[in-house]
Short mmCIF file of C-alpha atoms and ligand atoms in Angstrom, two decimals:
data_model
loop_
_atom_site.label_atom_id
_atom_site.label_comp_id
_atom_site.label_asym_id
_atom_site.label_seq_id
_atom_site.Cartn_x
_atom_site.Cartn_y
_atom_site.Cartn_z
CA MET A 1 16.70 10.75 -20.14
CA PRO A 2 16.62 13.66 -17.91
CA ASP A 3 19.71 13.91 -15.13
CA GLN A 4 18.18 12.97 -11.47
CA PRO A 5 16.80 15.68 -9.68
CA PRO A 6 18.68 17.30 -6.33
CA ARG A 7 16.18 15.62 -4.46
CA PRO A 8 17.40 14.67 -0.71
CA GLU A 9 16.81 11.30 1.01
CA TRP A 10 13.22 11.06 1.85
CA ALA A 11 10.70 13.80 3.55
CA PRO A 12 12.29 17.48 3.00
CA ALA A 13 9.67 18.18 5.58
CA ASP A 14 11.61 22.07 4.41
CA ALA A 15 11.42 21.96 0.73
CA GLY A 16 8.52 24.07 0.01
CA PRO A 17 6.70 24.43 -2.65
CA GLU A 18 10.05 25.27 -5.21
CA PHE A 19 10.95 21.92 -4.69
CA ALA A 20 7.81 20.80 -5.59
CA SER A 21 7.54 22.76 -8.79
CA ARG A 22 11.08 21.49 -9.48
CA VAL A 23 10.60 17.95 -9.03
CA MET A 24 6.28 17.96 -10.18
CA PRO A 25 6.14 20.53 -12.88
CA GLY A 26 2.78 19.85 -13.06
CA ALA A 27 1.96 19.07 -9.25
CA ALA A 28 0.23 23.31 -9.79
CA GLY A 29 -2.43 22.35 -11.33
CA PRO A 30 -5.51 20.77 -10.48
CA SER A 31 -6.10 17.21 -10.84
CA ALA A 32 -6.83 16.01 -13.91
CA ALA A 33 -5.26 13.11 -13.38
CA PHE A 34 -9.05 11.04 -14.17
CA THR A 35 -9.81 12.97 -16.75
CA PRO A 36 -8.51 11.80 -20.30
CA SER A 37 -9.18 13.34 -23.37
CA PRO A 38 -11.65 11.52 -25.50
CA LYS A 39 -8.59 11.50 -27.94
CA ARG A 40 -5.45 10.21 -26.22
CA ARG A 41 -2.30 9.79 -28.13
CA THR A 42 -0.76 5.81 -27.57
CA LEU A 43 2.22 6.15 -24.98
CA SER A 44 5.40 4.26 -26.11
CA ILE A 45 7.60 3.77 -22.95
CA ASP A 46 9.94 6.23 -23.17
CA ASP A 47 7.40 8.60 -22.80
CA TYR A 48 5.85 7.00 -20.06
CA VAL A 49 8.61 6.73 -18.29
CA ALA A 50 9.40 10.80 -19.20
CA GLY A 51 6.10 11.59 -18.26
CA ILE A 52 6.61 10.34 -14.69
CA GLU A 53 10.11 10.76 -14.26
CA ALA A 54 8.46 14.61 -14.46
CA GLY A 55 5.94 14.53 -12.60
CA ASP A 56 3.56 14.65 -15.60
CA ARG A 57 0.26 13.69 -13.58
CA ALA A 58 -1.61 12.92 -16.28
CA VAL A 59 1.17 10.83 -17.25
CA LEU A 60 0.91 9.01 -13.64
CA ALA A 61 -2.46 7.75 -14.06
CA ARG A 62 -2.21 6.86 -17.28
CA ALA A 63 0.58 4.66 -16.18
CA ILE A 64 -0.94 3.44 -13.26
CA THR A 65 -4.10 2.28 -15.59
CA LEU A 66 -1.21 -0.14 -17.84
CA ILE A 67 0.25 -1.39 -14.04
CA GLU A 68 -3.79 -2.91 -13.73
CA SER A 69 -4.54 -3.74 -16.60
CA ASP A 70 -5.39 -7.45 -16.87
CA ALA A 71 -5.07 -7.11 -20.59
CA PRO A 72 -1.87 -9.97 -21.18
CA ARG A 73 -0.97 -7.37 -24.21
CA HIS A 74 0.02 -4.87 -20.93
CA HIS A 75 2.00 -7.43 -18.86
CA GLY A 76 5.61 -6.82 -20.78
CA GLU A 77 4.61 -3.16 -21.09
CA ALA A 78 3.61 -2.40 -17.83
CA ARG A 79 7.11 -4.41 -16.32
CA GLU A 80 9.37 -2.30 -18.80
CA VAL A 81 7.81 0.45 -17.31
CA VAL A 82 8.27 -0.47 -13.79
CA ASN A 83 12.17 -1.92 -14.15
CA ARG A 84 12.91 1.87 -15.68
CA ILE A 85 11.45 3.48 -12.76
CA LEU A 86 13.29 1.49 -10.19
CA PRO A 87 16.41 3.96 -9.67
CA ARG A 88 13.75 6.56 -8.46
CA THR A 89 11.95 4.78 -6.26
CA GLY A 90 12.75 4.10 -2.53
CA ARG A 91 13.10 7.71 -1.30
CA ALA A 92 9.22 8.17 -0.36
CA VAL A 93 8.02 7.10 3.66
CA ARG A 94 5.95 3.54 3.01
CA ILE A 95 3.05 4.28 5.78
CA GLY A 96 0.06 1.30 5.85
CA ILE A 97 -2.66 2.36 7.98
CA THR A 98 -5.87 -0.25 8.62
CA GLY A 99 -8.72 -0.46 11.43
CA ILE A 100 -12.44 -1.58 10.32
CA PRO A 101 -14.90 0.39 8.44
CA GLY A 102 -15.96 3.93 10.47
CA ALA A 103 -12.70 4.35 12.60
CA GLY A 104 -12.06 6.98 10.87
CA LYS A 105 -10.02 6.19 8.05
CA SER A 106 -10.75 8.37 6.04
CA THR A 107 -11.29 11.42 8.18
CA PHE A 108 -7.74 10.48 9.08
CA ILE A 109 -6.12 10.48 6.01
CA GLU A 110 -7.50 13.44 4.94
CA ALA A 111 -6.21 15.23 7.94
CA PHE A 112 -3.25 13.84 8.04
CA GLY A 113 -2.49 14.61 4.39
CA LEU A 114 -3.21 17.95 4.77
CA HIS A 115 -1.24 18.10 7.54
CA LEU A 116 1.92 16.60 5.28
CA CYS A 117 0.79 18.61 1.98
CA GLY A 118 1.04 22.07 4.79
CA LEU A 119 4.78 21.14 5.66
CA GLY A 120 5.73 20.56 1.69
CA HIS A 121 5.25 17.07 1.16
CA LYS A 122 4.11 15.50 -2.02
CA VAL A 123 0.96 12.76 -0.48
CA ALA A 124 0.05 9.80 -2.77
CA VAL A 125 -2.72 7.53 -1.28
CA LEU A 126 -3.48 4.14 -2.32
CA ALA A 127 -6.00 1.50 -1.71
CA VAL A 128 -5.19 -2.34 -0.55
CA ASP A 129 -9.13 -3.16 -0.68
CA PRO A 130 -10.23 -6.90 -1.13
CA SER A 131 -13.95 -6.38 -1.03
CA SER A 132 -13.73 -5.04 -3.99
CA THR A 133 -12.04 -7.32 -5.56
CA LEU A 134 -14.69 -9.32 -3.94
CA THR A 135 -18.37 -8.01 -4.77
CA ARG A 136 -16.83 -4.88 -6.71
CA GLY A 137 -17.78 -2.49 -4.09
CA SER A 138 -15.28 -0.61 -2.93
CA VAL A 139 -15.18 0.39 0.82
CA LEU A 140 -12.02 2.14 0.51
CA GLY A 141 -10.32 4.62 -1.58
CA ASP A 142 -13.16 6.46 -3.35
CA LYS A 143 -12.77 9.73 -4.09
CA THR A 144 -15.23 11.82 -2.98
CA ARG A 145 -14.28 10.81 0.64
CA MET A 146 -11.30 13.25 0.87
CA GLU A 147 -12.31 15.42 -0.70
CA GLN A 148 -10.03 18.46 0.39
CA LEU A 149 -7.67 16.27 0.04
CA SER A 150 -8.34 15.14 -3.43
CA ARG A 151 -8.99 18.94 -4.52
CA HIS A 152 -5.26 19.79 -2.39
CA PRO A 153 -2.33 20.06 -5.92
CA SER A 154 -0.01 18.24 -3.94
CA CYS A 155 -1.75 14.67 -3.44
CA PHE A 156 -2.73 11.92 -5.17
CA ILE A 157 -5.49 9.87 -4.38
CA ARG A 158 -6.35 6.48 -6.34
CA PRO A 159 -8.61 4.08 -5.70
CA SER A 160 -8.19 0.25 -5.36
CA PRO A 161 -7.94 -1.35 -8.53
CA SER A 162 -10.40 -3.81 -8.76
CA GLY A 163 -10.61 -7.06 -9.80
CA GLY A 164 -8.52 -10.58 -9.85
CA THR A 165 -7.23 -11.96 -6.49
CA LEU A 166 -5.93 -10.60 -3.83
CA GLY A 167 -2.30 -10.97 -5.05
CA GLY A 168 -2.88 -9.28 -8.25
CA VAL A 169 -3.78 -6.60 -6.36
CA ALA A 170 -1.24 -6.01 -4.29
CA ARG A 171 0.94 -6.62 -7.86
CA LYS A 172 -1.48 -3.51 -9.06
CA SER A 173 -0.76 -1.30 -5.58
CA ARG A 174 3.19 -1.71 -4.77
CA GLU A 175 3.66 -0.96 -8.73
CA THR A 176 1.66 2.01 -8.61
CA MET A 177 3.84 2.94 -5.28
CA LEU A 178 6.83 2.68 -7.12
CA ALA A 179 5.27 4.76 -9.62
CA CYS A 180 4.08 7.38 -7.30
CA GLU A 181 7.73 7.46 -5.95
CA ALA A 182 9.15 7.86 -9.28
CA ALA A 183 7.14 10.81 -10.05
CA GLY A 184 7.97 12.46 -6.46
CA PHE A 185 5.47 11.13 -4.00
CA ASP A 186 7.74 10.92 -0.90
CA VAL A 187 4.75 10.00 1.33
CA ILE A 188 2.53 7.12 0.42
CA LEU A 189 0.11 6.19 2.05
CA VAL A 190 -1.73 2.13 1.59
CA GLU A 191 -5.25 2.32 3.11
CA THR A 192 -6.70 -1.10 4.05
CA VAL A 193 -8.93 -2.22 5.04
CA GLY A 194 -8.79 -3.99 8.50
CA VAL A 195 -10.48 -7.46 7.68
CA GLY A 196 -8.35 -10.87 7.38
CA GLN A 197 -5.82 -11.28 4.48
CA SER A 198 -5.20 -7.72 2.71
CA GLU A 199 -3.41 -6.33 6.74
CA THR A 200 -0.29 -8.76 6.18
CA THR A 201 -0.13 -7.64 2.72
CA VAL A 202 -0.06 -4.03 3.43
CA ARG A 203 2.35 -4.59 6.05
CA SER A 204 4.50 -6.69 3.39
CA MET A 205 4.56 -2.98 1.03
CA VAL A 206 5.50 -0.63 3.79
CA ASP A 207 7.90 1.13 6.54
CA PHE A 208 5.35 1.75 8.83
CA PHE A 209 1.83 0.27 9.93
CA LEU A 210 -0.82 2.52 11.94
CA LEU A 211 -3.83 0.57 13.36
CA LEU A 212 -6.30 3.29 13.59
CA ALA A 213 -8.76 2.02 16.41
CA ILE A 214 -12.37 3.05 18.36
CA THR A 215 -13.22 3.10 21.44
CA GLY A 216 -16.16 1.18 21.94
CA ALA A 217 -18.71 -0.31 24.50
CA GLY A 218 -16.70 -1.92 27.39
CA ASP A 219 -13.69 -4.65 25.82
CA GLU A 220 -12.80 -3.39 23.01
CA LEU A 221 -9.72 -5.27 22.80
CA GLN A 222 -11.42 -8.80 22.84
CA GLY A 223 -12.64 -8.11 19.52
CA MET A 224 -9.49 -6.94 17.69
CA LYS A 225 -7.29 -9.46 16.62
CA ARG A 226 -3.86 -10.62 18.67
CA GLY A 227 -2.22 -10.91 14.74
CA ILE A 228 -3.29 -7.32 13.75
CA MET A 229 -1.34 -5.63 16.53
CA GLU A 230 1.51 -7.71 16.25
CA LEU A 231 1.68 -5.89 12.76
CA ALA A 232 1.15 -2.62 14.00
CA ASP A 233 4.14 -0.09 14.65
CA ALA A 234 0.77 1.80 16.52
CA ILE A 235 -2.27 2.32 17.44
CA VAL A 236 -3.59 5.11 17.58
CA ILE A 237 -7.19 5.76 19.19
CA ASN A 238 -9.02 7.99 16.96
CA LYS A 239 -11.82 10.12 18.00
CA ALA A 240 -10.57 11.62 20.73
CA ASP A 241 -12.82 14.65 21.17
CA GLY A 242 -15.33 15.81 23.77
CA ASP A 243 -17.22 13.36 25.99
CA ASN A 244 -15.22 10.31 24.19
CA LYS A 245 -11.92 11.98 25.21
CA PRO A 246 -10.87 10.41 28.62
CA ARG A 247 -12.57 6.89 27.49
CA ALA A 248 -10.19 7.14 24.66
CA GLU A 249 -7.35 7.60 26.56
CA SER A 250 -8.56 4.67 28.58
CA THR A 251 -8.86 2.55 25.69
CA ARG A 252 -4.51 3.49 24.83
CA GLN A 253 -3.89 2.92 28.11
CA GLN A 254 -5.52 -1.18 28.24
CA TYR A 255 -4.09 -1.09 24.54
CA GLU A 256 -0.74 -0.11 26.38
CA MET A 257 -1.08 -2.97 28.18
CA ALA A 258 -2.21 -5.79 25.31
CA ILE A 259 1.44 -4.76 23.95
CA HIS A 260 3.38 -5.54 27.03
CA TYR A 261 2.79 -9.35 25.29
CA LEU A 262 2.97 -9.29 21.79
CA GLN A 263 6.22 -9.35 19.90
CA PRO A 264 6.75 -5.84 18.46
CA ALA A 265 6.54 -5.81 14.69
CA THR A 266 9.69 -3.55 13.84
CA ASP A 267 13.37 -4.56 16.23
CA GLY A 268 14.06 -2.02 18.45
CA TRP A 269 11.14 0.27 18.13
CA LYS A 270 8.16 -0.36 21.33
CA THR A 271 4.54 -0.20 19.58
CA ALA A 272 3.27 3.56 20.14
CA THR A 273 0.12 4.28 22.40
CA ARG A 274 -1.45 7.63 20.75
CA THR A 275 -5.15 8.90 20.62
CA CYS A 276 -5.89 11.59 17.92
CA SER A 277 -8.98 13.06 16.38
CA ALA A 278 -9.12 13.29 12.87
CA LEU A 279 -12.07 15.47 13.07
CA THR A 280 -10.65 18.41 15.20
CA GLY A 281 -6.78 18.27 14.54
CA GLU A 282 -5.52 17.67 17.76
CA GLY A 283 -2.67 14.67 18.14
CA VAL A 284 -3.02 14.49 13.90
CA PRO A 285 0.82 16.56 14.05
CA GLN A 286 1.82 14.21 16.40
CA VAL A 287 1.13 11.38 14.56
CA TRP A 288 3.49 12.81 11.79
CA THR A 289 6.47 13.05 14.47
CA MET A 290 6.35 9.74 15.67
CA ILE A 291 6.83 8.42 12.38
CA GLU A 292 9.54 10.79 11.26
CA ASP A 293 11.41 9.01 14.55
CA PHE A 294 10.49 5.94 13.80
CA ARG A 295 12.11 6.88 10.32
CA ARG A 296 15.21 7.70 12.03
CA THR A 297 15.24 5.59 15.03
CA THR A 298 15.14 2.17 12.30
CA SER A 299 17.34 4.43 9.13
CA GLU A 300 20.10 4.91 12.03
CA ASN A 301 19.90 0.97 13.44
CA GLY A 302 19.60 -0.57 9.93
CA VAL A 303 16.05 -1.97 10.14
CA LEU A 304 14.78 -0.13 7.47
CA GLU A 305 17.08 -1.34 5.03
CA THR A 306 17.37 -4.53 6.25
CA ARG A 307 12.72 -4.72 6.02
CA ARG A 308 13.36 -3.30 2.67
CA ARG A 309 15.22 -5.67 1.42
CA HIS A 310 13.18 -8.57 2.63
CA GLN A 311 10.04 -7.00 1.46
CA THR A 312 11.81 -6.87 -2.48
CA LEU A 313 12.62 -10.57 -1.77
CA GLU A 314 9.06 -11.18 -0.61
CA TRP A 315 8.47 -9.56 -3.27
CA MET A 316 9.55 -11.76 -5.23
CA HIS A 317 8.58 -14.78 -4.33
CA ALA A 318 5.41 -13.62 -4.41
CA LEU A 319 5.52 -13.14 -8.15
CA LEU A 320 6.84 -16.61 -8.79
CA GLU A 321 4.00 -18.03 -7.43
CA GLU A 322 2.28 -16.44 -9.02
CA GLY A 323 3.50 -16.42 -12.70
CA LEU A 324 3.73 -19.97 -11.67
CA ARG A 325 0.61 -20.57 -11.51
CA ALA A 326 -1.08 -18.86 -14.21
CA ARG A 327 1.09 -20.25 -16.61
CA PHE A 328 0.49 -24.10 -15.14
CA LEU A 329 -2.84 -23.72 -14.56
CA GLY A 330 -3.29 -21.06 -18.45
CA ASP A 331 -2.15 -24.24 -20.61
CA PRO A 332 -4.72 -25.62 -21.80
CA GLN A 333 -2.33 -28.88 -22.43
CA ILE A 334 -2.70 -29.27 -18.37
CA ALA A 335 -6.48 -27.75 -18.89
CA ALA A 336 -7.28 -30.80 -20.41
CA ARG A 337 -5.37 -33.40 -18.38
CA ARG A 338 -7.05 -31.88 -15.15
CA GLU A 339 -10.24 -32.54 -16.42
CA LYS A 340 -9.63 -35.92 -16.65
CA LEU A 341 -7.90 -36.17 -13.46
CA GLN A 342 -10.75 -35.00 -11.32
CA ALA A 343 -12.87 -37.25 -12.91
CA GLU A 344 -10.83 -39.73 -11.55
CA VAL A 345 -10.99 -38.38 -8.16
CA LEU A 346 -14.73 -37.38 -8.53
CA ALA A 347 -15.48 -40.81 -9.30
CA GLY A 348 -13.09 -42.33 -6.19
CA ARG A 349 -10.89 -44.41 -8.66
CA LEU A 350 -8.32 -42.18 -8.26
CA SER A 351 -7.21 -39.90 -4.66
CA ALA A 352 -6.46 -36.72 -4.80
CA GLY A 353 -2.57 -36.41 -4.09
CA ALA A 354 -2.19 -38.68 -6.13
CA ALA A 355 -3.88 -37.36 -9.10
CA VAL A 356 -1.84 -33.58 -8.13
CA GLU A 357 1.33 -35.76 -8.59
CA ALA A 358 0.14 -37.18 -12.25
CA LEU A 359 -0.16 -33.62 -12.97
CA LEU A 360 3.02 -32.30 -11.85
CA ASP A 361 5.17 -35.23 -13.62
CA HIS A 362 3.58 -33.94 -17.19
CA THR A 363 5.56 -30.64 -16.80
CA HIS A 364 8.01 -32.07 -14.14
CA PRO A 365 8.76 -35.17 -14.09
CA PRO A 366 10.86 -35.90 -10.72
CA ALA A 367 14.35 -35.99 -10.96
P1 GDP B 401 -13.57 4.29 7.58
O1 GDP B 401 -14.92 3.87 7.46
O2 GDP B 401 -12.62 4.38 8.57
O3 GDP B 401 -12.55 5.17 6.54
O4 GDP B 401 -14.28 5.61 8.46
P2 GDP B 401 -14.22 7.54 8.34
O5 GDP B 401 -13.46 8.30 7.97
O6 GDP B 401 -15.86 7.39 7.17
O7 GDP B 401 -15.38 7.67 9.64
C1 GDP B 401 -16.75 7.56 10.26
C2 GDP B 401 -17.40 7.98 10.58
O8 GDP B 401 -16.72 8.61 11.98
C3 GDP B 401 -17.75 9.83 9.94
O9 GDP B 401 -19.24 9.79 10.34
C4 GDP B 401 -17.15 10.29 10.80
O10 GDP B 401 -17.25 11.37 10.46
C5 GDP B 401 -16.32 9.91 12.27
N1 GDP B 401 -15.21 10.45 12.14
C6 GDP B 401 -13.89 10.13 12.15
N2 GDP B 401 -13.80 10.54 12.40
C7 GDP B 401 -13.87 11.67 13.67
C8 GDP B 401 -12.86 11.40 14.38
O11 GDP B 401 -12.35 12.54 14.69
N3 GDP B 401 -14.24 12.33 15.95
C9 GDP B 401 -15.48 12.29 15.94
N4 GDP B 401 -16.61 12.53 16.07
N5 GDP B 401 -15.83 11.14 14.44
C10 GDP B 401 -14.51 11.02 13.75
#
């Protein structure tokens, strides 16, 4: 394994292109991540690990495909790759971005990502999109949505994995995030659409959670779920440009008042409210300054480290639950027994509780 590159703790704003070529030798070339050659050599685990650590985008993309694969034969290999790259992960700033469709997420990520690339950062954009799981039609992560950014040599965009449960998508996205970090990306943007459970899932993967909001026709806050506001470290009112500027500012003030009554998402950090225009770029650099400030504050008071530790544990528990469910429900003996018990329940001869107990006792007799 090559030596650990002398990479700074995080976000080396002054690192410049020299840093980029050292950490990511393939970074200067065009984005070839999604154009696999017709005759691809099979990669060994060593190849995956070495390729990722050398910042080879083609290998990174293939590693992510392996991580996303639902084929059981790939699971062990993916797990091994993730385990081997683990020591090189954890240095990136992890940012979640949510907002209703039309709030301007992709426009914002394009402007924000280009700003970060301009500062010398390596930006990976991932998506957690439950709609692509349910309908196979993706709301997020479409590469064409961020045209300029997707062509930038310092950026890597990966659409939401499709298929499986939200839990499955979350597992894949989390491991993809780790692979990107090991490949030298130092800012990870995880985009999700504001439709329920997915925000909680993304919140549990990131350091900083940003809610992108917009001005509506009065009463803006009524439609906004309190729960989502409580997840946010910042509420940024987008589209503060032209005639809309004063309204965006008054929306911001409404949010500012509303958050007084809410529990902040992060200990020691007051949920911030800002306005910006993803279209003109006004206010976009200030969002990054705010996140740097957050990072400094939470590093100094230990909240960041505590959060990351909790997230890892939460992660382990989620994987355990997923594994237990898959093993239990995938067992043919249990499936057969379940069928029988189900028929009994349907016929009204057995209560649901008694059926479940009988099923569980079969594999785990009570002590
Ligand atoms: P998403 O669904 O949240 O990803 O939203 P999009 O980024 O696709 O933006 C939705 C629409 O809002 C598009 O027509 C954008 O051009 C427009 N839009 C996004 N950001 C801004 C902004 O800052 N100002 C204005 N005026 N329009 C914007």
